XYZ file of N, CA and C in Angstrom:
630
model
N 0.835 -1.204 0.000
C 0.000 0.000 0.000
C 0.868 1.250 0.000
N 0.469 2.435 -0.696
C 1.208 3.558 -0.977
C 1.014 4.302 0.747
N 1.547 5.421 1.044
C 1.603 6.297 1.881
C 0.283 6.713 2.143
N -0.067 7.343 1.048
C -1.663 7.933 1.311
C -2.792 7.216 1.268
N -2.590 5.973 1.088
C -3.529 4.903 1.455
C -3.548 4.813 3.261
N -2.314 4.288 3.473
C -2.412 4.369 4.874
C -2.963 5.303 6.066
N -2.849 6.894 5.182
C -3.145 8.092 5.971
C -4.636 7.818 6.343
N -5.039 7.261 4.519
C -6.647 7.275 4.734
C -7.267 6.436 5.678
N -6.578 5.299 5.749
C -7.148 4.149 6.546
C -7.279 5.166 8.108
N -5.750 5.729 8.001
C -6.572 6.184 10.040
C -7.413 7.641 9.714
N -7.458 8.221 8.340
C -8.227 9.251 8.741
C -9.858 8.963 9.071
N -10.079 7.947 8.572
C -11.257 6.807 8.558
C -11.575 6.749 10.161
N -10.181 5.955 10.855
C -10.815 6.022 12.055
C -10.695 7.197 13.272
N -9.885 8.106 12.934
C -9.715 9.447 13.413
C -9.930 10.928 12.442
N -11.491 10.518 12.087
C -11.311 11.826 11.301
C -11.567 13.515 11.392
N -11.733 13.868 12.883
C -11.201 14.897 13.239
C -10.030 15.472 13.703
N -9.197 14.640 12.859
C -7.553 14.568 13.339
C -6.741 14.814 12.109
N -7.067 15.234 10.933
C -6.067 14.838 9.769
C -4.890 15.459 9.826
N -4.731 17.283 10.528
C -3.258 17.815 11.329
C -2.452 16.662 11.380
N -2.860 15.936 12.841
C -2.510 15.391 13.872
C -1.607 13.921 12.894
N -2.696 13.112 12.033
C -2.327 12.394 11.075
C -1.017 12.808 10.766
N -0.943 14.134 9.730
C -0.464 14.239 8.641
C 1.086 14.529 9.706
N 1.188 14.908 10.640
C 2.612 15.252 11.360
C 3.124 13.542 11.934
N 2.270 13.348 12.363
C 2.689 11.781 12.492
C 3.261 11.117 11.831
N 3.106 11.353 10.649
C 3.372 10.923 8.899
C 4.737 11.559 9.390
N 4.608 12.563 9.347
C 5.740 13.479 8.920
C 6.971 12.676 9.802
N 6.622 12.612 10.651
C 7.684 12.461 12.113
C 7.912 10.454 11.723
N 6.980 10.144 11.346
C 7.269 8.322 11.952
C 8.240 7.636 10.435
N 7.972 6.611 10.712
C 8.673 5.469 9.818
C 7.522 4.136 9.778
N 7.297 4.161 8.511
C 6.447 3.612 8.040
C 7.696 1.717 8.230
N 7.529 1.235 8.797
C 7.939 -0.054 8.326
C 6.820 -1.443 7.732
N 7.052 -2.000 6.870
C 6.944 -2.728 6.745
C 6.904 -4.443 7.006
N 6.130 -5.348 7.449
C 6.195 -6.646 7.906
C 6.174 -7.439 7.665
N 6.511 -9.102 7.724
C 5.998 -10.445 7.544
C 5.642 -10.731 8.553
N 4.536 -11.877 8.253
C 3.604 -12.553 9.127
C 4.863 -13.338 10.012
N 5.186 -13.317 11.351
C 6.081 -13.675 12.284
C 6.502 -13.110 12.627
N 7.144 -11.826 12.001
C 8.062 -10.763 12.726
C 7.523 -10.179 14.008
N 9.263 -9.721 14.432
C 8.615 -9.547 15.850
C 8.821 -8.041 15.876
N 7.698 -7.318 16.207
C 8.194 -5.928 16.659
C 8.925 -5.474 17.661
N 9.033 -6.189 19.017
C 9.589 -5.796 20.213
C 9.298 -7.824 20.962
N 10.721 -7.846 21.436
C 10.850 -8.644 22.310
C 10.668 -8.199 23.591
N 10.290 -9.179 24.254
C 10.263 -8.769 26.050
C 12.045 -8.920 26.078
N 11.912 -7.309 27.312
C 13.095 -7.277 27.430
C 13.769 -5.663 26.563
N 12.974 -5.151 25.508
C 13.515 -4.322 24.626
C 12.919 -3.381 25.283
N 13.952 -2.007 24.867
C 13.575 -0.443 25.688
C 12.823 -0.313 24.256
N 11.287 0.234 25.015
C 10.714 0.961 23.556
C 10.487 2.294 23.898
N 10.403 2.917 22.695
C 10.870 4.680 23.009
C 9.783 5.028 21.172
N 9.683 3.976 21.327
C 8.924 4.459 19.396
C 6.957 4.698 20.154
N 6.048 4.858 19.210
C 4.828 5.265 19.675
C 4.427 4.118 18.192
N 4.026 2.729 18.377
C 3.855 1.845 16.824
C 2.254 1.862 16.518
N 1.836 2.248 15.755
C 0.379 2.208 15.634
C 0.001 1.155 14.098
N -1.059 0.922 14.644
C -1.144 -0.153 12.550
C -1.861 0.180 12.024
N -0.975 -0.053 10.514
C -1.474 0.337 9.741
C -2.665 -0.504 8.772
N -1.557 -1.961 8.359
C -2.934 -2.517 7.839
C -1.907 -4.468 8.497
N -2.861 -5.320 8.074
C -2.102 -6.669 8.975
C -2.941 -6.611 10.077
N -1.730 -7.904 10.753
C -3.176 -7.902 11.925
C -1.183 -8.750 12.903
N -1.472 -8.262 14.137
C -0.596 -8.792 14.979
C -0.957 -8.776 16.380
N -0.131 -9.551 17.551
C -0.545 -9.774 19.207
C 0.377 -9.842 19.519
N 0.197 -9.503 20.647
C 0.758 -9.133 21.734
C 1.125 -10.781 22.985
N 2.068 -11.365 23.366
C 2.055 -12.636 23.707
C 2.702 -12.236 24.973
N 2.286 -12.922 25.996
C 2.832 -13.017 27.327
C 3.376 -14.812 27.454
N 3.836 -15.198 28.419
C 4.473 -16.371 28.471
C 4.070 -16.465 30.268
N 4.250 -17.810 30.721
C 3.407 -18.228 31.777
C 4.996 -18.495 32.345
N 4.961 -19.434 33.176
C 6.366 -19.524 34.122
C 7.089 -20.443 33.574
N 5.676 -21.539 33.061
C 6.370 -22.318 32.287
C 6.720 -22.593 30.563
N 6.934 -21.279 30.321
C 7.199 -20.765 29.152
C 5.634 -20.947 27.942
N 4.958 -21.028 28.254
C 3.412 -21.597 27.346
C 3.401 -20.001 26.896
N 3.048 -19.826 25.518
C 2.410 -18.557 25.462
C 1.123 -18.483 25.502
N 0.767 -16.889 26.171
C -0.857 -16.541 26.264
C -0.795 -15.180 25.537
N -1.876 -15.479 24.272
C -2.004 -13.889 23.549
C -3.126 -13.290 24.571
N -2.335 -11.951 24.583
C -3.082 -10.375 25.606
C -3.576 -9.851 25.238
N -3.500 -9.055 23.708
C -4.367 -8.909 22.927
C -3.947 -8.893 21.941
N -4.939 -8.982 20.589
C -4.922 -8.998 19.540
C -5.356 -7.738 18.918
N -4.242 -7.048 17.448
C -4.654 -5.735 16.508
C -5.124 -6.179 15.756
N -6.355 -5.688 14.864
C -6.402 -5.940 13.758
C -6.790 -4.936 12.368
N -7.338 -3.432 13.301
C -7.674 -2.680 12.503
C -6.587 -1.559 12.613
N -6.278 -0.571 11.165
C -6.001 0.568 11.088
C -6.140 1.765 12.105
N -4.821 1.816 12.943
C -4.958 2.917 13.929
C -4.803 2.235 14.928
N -5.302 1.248 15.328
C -5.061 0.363 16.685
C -3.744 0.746 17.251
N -3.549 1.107 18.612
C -2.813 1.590 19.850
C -1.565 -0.113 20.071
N -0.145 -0.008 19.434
C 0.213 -1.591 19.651
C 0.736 -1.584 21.174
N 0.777 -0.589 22.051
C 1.129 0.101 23.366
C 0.277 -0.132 24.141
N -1.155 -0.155 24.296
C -2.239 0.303 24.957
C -1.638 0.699 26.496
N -0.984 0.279 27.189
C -0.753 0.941 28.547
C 0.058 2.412 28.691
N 0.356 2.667 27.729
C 1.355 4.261 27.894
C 1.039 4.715 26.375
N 0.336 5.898 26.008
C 0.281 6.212 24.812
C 1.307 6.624 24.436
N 1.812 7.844 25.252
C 2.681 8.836 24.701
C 4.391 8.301 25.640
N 4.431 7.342 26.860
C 5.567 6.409 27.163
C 6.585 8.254 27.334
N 6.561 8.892 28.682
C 7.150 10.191 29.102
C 8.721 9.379 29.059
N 8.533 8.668 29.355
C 9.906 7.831 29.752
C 10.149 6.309 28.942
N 11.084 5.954 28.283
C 11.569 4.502 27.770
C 11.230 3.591 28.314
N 10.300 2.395 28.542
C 10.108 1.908 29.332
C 10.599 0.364 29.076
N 10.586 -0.728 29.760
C 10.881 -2.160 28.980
C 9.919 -2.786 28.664
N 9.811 -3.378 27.325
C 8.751 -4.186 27.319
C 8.677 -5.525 28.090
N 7.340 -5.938 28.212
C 7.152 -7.148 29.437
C 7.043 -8.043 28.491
N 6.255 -8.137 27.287
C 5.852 -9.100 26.757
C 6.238 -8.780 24.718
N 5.952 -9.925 23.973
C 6.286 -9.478 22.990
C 5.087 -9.351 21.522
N 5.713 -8.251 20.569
C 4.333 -7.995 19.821
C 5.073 -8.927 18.518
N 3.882 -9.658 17.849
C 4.622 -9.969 16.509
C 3.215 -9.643 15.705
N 3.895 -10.078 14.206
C 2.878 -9.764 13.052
C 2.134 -11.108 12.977
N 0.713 -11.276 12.687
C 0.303 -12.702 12.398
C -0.280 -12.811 11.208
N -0.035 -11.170 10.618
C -0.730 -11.365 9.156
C 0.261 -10.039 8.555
N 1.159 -10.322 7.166
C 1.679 -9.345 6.647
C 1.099 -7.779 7.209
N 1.741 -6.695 6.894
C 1.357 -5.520 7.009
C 2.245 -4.389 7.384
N 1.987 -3.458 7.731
C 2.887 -2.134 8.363
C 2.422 -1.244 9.275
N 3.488 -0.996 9.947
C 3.469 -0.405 11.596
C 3.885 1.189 11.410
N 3.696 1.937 11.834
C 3.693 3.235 11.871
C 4.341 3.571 13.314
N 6.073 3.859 12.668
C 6.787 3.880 14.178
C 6.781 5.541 14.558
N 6.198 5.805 15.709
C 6.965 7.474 16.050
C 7.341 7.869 17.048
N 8.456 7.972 16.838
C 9.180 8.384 18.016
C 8.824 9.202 19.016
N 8.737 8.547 20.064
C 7.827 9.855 21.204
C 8.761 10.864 21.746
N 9.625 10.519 21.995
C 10.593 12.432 21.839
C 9.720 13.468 20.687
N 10.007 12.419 19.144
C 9.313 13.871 18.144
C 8.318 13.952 18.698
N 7.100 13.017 19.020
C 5.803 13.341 19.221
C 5.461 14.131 19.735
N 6.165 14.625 21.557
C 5.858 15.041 22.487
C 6.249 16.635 22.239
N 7.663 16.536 21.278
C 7.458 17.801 20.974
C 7.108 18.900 20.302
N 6.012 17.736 19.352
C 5.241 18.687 18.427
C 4.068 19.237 19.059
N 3.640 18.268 20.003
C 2.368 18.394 20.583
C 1.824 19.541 21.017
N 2.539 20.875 21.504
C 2.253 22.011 21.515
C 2.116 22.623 20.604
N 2.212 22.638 19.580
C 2.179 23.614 18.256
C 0.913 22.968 16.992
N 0.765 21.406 17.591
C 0.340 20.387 17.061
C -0.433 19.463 17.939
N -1.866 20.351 18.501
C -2.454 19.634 19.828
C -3.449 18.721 19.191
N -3.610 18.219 17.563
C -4.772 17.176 17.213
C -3.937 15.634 17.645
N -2.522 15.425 17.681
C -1.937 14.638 17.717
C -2.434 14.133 19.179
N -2.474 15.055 20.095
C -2.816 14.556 21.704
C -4.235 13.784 21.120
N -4.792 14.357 20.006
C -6.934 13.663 20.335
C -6.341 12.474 19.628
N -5.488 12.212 18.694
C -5.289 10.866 18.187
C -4.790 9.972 19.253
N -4.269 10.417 19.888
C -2.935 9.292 20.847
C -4.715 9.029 21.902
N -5.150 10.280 22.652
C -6.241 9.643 23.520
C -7.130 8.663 22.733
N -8.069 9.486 21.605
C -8.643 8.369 21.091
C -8.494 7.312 21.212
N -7.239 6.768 20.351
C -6.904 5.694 20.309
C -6.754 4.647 21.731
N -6.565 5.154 23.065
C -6.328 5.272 24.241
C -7.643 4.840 24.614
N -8.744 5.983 24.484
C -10.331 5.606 24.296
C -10.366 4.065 24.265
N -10.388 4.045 22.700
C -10.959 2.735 22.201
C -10.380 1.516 23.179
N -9.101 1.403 23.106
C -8.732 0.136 23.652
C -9.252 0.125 25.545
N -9.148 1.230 25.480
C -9.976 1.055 27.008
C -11.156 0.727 27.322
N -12.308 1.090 26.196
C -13.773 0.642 26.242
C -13.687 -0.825 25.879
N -13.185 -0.930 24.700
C -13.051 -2.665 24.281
C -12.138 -3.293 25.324
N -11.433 -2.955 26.234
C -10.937 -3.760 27.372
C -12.176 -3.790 28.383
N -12.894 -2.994 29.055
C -13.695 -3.021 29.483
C -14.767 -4.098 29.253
N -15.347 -3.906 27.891
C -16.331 -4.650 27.631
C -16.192 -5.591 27.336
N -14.868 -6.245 27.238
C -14.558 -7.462 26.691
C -14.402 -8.560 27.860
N -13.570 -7.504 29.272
C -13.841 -8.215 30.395
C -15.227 -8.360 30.838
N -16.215 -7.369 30.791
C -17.333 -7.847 31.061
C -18.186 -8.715 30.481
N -17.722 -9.021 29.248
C -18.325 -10.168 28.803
C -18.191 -11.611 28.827
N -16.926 -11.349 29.514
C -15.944 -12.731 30.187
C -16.685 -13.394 31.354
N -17.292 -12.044 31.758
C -17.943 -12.507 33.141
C -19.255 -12.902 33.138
N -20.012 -12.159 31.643
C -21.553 -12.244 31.730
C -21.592 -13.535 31.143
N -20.672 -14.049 30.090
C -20.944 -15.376 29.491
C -19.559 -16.542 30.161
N -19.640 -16.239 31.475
C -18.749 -17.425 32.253
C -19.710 -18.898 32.205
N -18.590 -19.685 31.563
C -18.723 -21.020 31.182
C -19.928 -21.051 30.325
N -20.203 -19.972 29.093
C -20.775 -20.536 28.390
C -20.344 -20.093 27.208
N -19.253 -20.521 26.469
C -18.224 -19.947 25.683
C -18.758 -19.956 23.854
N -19.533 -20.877 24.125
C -20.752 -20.346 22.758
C -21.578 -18.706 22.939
N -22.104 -18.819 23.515
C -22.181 -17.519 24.013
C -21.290 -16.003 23.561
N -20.499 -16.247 24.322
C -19.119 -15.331 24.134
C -18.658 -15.367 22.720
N -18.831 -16.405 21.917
C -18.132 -16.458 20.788
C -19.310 -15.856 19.856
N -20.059 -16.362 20.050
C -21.515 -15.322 19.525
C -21.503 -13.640 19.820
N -21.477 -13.259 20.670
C -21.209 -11.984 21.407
C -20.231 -11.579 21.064
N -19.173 -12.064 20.599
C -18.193 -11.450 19.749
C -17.948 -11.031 18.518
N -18.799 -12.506 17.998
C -19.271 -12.078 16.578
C -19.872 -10.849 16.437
N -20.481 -10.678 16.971
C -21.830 -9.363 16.820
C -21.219 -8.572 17.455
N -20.257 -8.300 18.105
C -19.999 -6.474 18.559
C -18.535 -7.173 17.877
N -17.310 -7.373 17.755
C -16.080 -7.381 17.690
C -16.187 -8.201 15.957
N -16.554 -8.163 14.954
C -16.613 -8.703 13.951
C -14.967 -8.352 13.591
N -14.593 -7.342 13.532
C -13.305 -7.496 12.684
C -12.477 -8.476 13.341
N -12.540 -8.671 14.903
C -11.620 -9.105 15.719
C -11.590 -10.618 15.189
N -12.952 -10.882 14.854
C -12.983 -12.786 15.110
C -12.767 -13.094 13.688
N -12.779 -12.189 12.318
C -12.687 -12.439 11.299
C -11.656 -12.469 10.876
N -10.475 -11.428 11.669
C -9.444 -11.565 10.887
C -8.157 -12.313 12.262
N -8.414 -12.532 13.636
C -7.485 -13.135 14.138
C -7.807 -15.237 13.437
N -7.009 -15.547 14.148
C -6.747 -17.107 13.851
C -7.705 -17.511 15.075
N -8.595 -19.084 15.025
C -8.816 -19.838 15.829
C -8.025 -19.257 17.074
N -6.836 -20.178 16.739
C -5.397 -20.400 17.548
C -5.695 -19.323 18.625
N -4.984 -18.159 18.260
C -5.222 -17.097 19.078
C -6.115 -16.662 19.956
N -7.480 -16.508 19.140
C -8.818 -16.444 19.953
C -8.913 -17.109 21.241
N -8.623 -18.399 20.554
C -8.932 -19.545 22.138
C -7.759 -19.101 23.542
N -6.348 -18.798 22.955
C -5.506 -18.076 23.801
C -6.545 -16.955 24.239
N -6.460 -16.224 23.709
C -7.087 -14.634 23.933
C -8.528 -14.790 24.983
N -9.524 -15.805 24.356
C -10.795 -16.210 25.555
C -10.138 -17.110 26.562
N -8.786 -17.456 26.825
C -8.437 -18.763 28.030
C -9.234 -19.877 28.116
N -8.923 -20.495 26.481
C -9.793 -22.015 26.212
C -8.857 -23.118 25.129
N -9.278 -24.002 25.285
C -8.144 -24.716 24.418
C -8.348 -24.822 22.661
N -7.973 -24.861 22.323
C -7.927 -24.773 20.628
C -9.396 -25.409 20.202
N -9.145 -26.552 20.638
C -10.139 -27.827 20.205
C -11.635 -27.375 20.868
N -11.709 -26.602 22.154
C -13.040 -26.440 22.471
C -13.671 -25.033 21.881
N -12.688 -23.747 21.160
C -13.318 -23.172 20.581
C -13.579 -23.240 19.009
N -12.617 -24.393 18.472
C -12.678 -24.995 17.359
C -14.287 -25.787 17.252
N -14.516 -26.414 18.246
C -16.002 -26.980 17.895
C -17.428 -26.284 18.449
N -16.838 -25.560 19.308
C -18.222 -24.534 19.345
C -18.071 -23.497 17.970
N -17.072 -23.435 17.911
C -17.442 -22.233 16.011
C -17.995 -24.069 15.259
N -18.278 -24.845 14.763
C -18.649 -25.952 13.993
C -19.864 -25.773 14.339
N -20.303 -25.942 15.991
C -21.998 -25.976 16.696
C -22.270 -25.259 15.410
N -21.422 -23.434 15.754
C -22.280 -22.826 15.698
C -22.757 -22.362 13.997
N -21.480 -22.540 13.327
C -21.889 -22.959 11.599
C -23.167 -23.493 11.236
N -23.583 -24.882 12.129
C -24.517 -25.515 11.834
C -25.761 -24.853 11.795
N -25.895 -24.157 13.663
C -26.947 -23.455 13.350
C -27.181 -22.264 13.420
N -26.471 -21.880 13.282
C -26.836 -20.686 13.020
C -25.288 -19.990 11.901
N -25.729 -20.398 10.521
C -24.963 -19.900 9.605
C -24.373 -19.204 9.146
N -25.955 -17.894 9.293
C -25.571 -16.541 8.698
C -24.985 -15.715 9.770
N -24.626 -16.180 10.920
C -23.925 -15.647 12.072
C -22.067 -15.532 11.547
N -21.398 -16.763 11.057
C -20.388 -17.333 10.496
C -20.137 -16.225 9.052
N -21.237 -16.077 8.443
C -21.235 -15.369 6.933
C -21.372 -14.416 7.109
N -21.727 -13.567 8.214
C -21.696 -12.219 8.528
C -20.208 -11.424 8.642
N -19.106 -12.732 8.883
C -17.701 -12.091 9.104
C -17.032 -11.997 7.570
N -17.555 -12.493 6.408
C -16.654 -12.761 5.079
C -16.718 -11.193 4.779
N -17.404 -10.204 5.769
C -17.193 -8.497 5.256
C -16.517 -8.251 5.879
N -15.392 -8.559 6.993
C -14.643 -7.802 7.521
C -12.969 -9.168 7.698
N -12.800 -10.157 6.465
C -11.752 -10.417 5.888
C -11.306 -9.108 5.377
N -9.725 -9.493 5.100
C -8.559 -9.093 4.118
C -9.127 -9.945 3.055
């Protein structure tokens, strides 16, 4: 994808921001990905501000006994790959690590430039909150739905379908079942249940593929 494709994708989801956009542009580094790459290992000082552009990647934590658990999953244009520190005043280490799980490109910016455009250039602050916004409501509601559909994981996977469509369309099985804390095989056959009956639930996601 060209440059100004990408702009469009976040002016799409920030579009009282195009300033704010267009200095971001100015200031970052567009990199490019393969499906595996890793953006940041646990362990790495990050000092960049990575937002996405298009792809889809997670975020993986590891248990004691080395098992990985995905924390969360990106999948749309603009998505926060940080969510705990937007603007990161200070270098901090990462705990856990982000990789790509579907080709695409990351939008690196350096939060030194960021911070010091931000006075001259205050739409950049409504992008960084926004974005801040979102992952905080969808953390919210995502835990509460953990709780409203405890042990009934058809349910939840239904309920996801219908508010989180991009999420379940474009992450993997694999992940999901990490991401809900279930094993491969039991959210592998409740999505089969739920094919059966209820179809057009399943065909409702072929609009929010790559």
């Amino acid at each position: 994808m060209r440059k100004e494709e990408y702009m469009d994708a976040l002016l799409k989801r920030f579009p009282p921001c195009s300033k704010g956009i267009d200095r971001l542009f100015a200031i970052g580094e567009i990199r490019e990905l393969k499906k595996g790459e890793i953006l940041y290992q646990q362990g790495d000082t990050v000092d960049q501000w990575p937002i996405l552009l298009s792809g889809c990647a997670k975020h993986v934590g590891r248990t004691k006994e080395g098992k990985e658990i995905v924390v969360s999953i990106y999948v749309s244009p603009g998505d926060n790959m940080i969510p705990y520190d937007v603007f990161l005043y200070r270098p901090v280490i990462s705990q856990s690590e982000i990789r790509m799980t579907r080709p695409g490109a990351v939008l690196l910016v350096p939060i030194e430039k960021a911070l010091a455009c931000m006075p001259e250039e205050p739409e950049i602050i409504r992008v960084g909150l926004a974005s801040q916004a979102d992952y905080l409501n969808w953390y919210i509601h995502f835990h509460f739905s953990l709780s409203e559909y405890r042990n009934n994981l058809k349910g939840l996977y239904r309920h996801a379908i219908e508010t989180e469509p991009e999420l379940v369309a474009r992450a993997s099985i694999e992940d999901l079942a990490s991401f809900f804390g279930v094993s491969y095989y039991h959210l592998s056959r409740v999505r089969q249940e739920l094919k059966r009956e209820e179809p057009w639930l399943l065909e409702k996601l072929e609009a929010y593929r790559y």
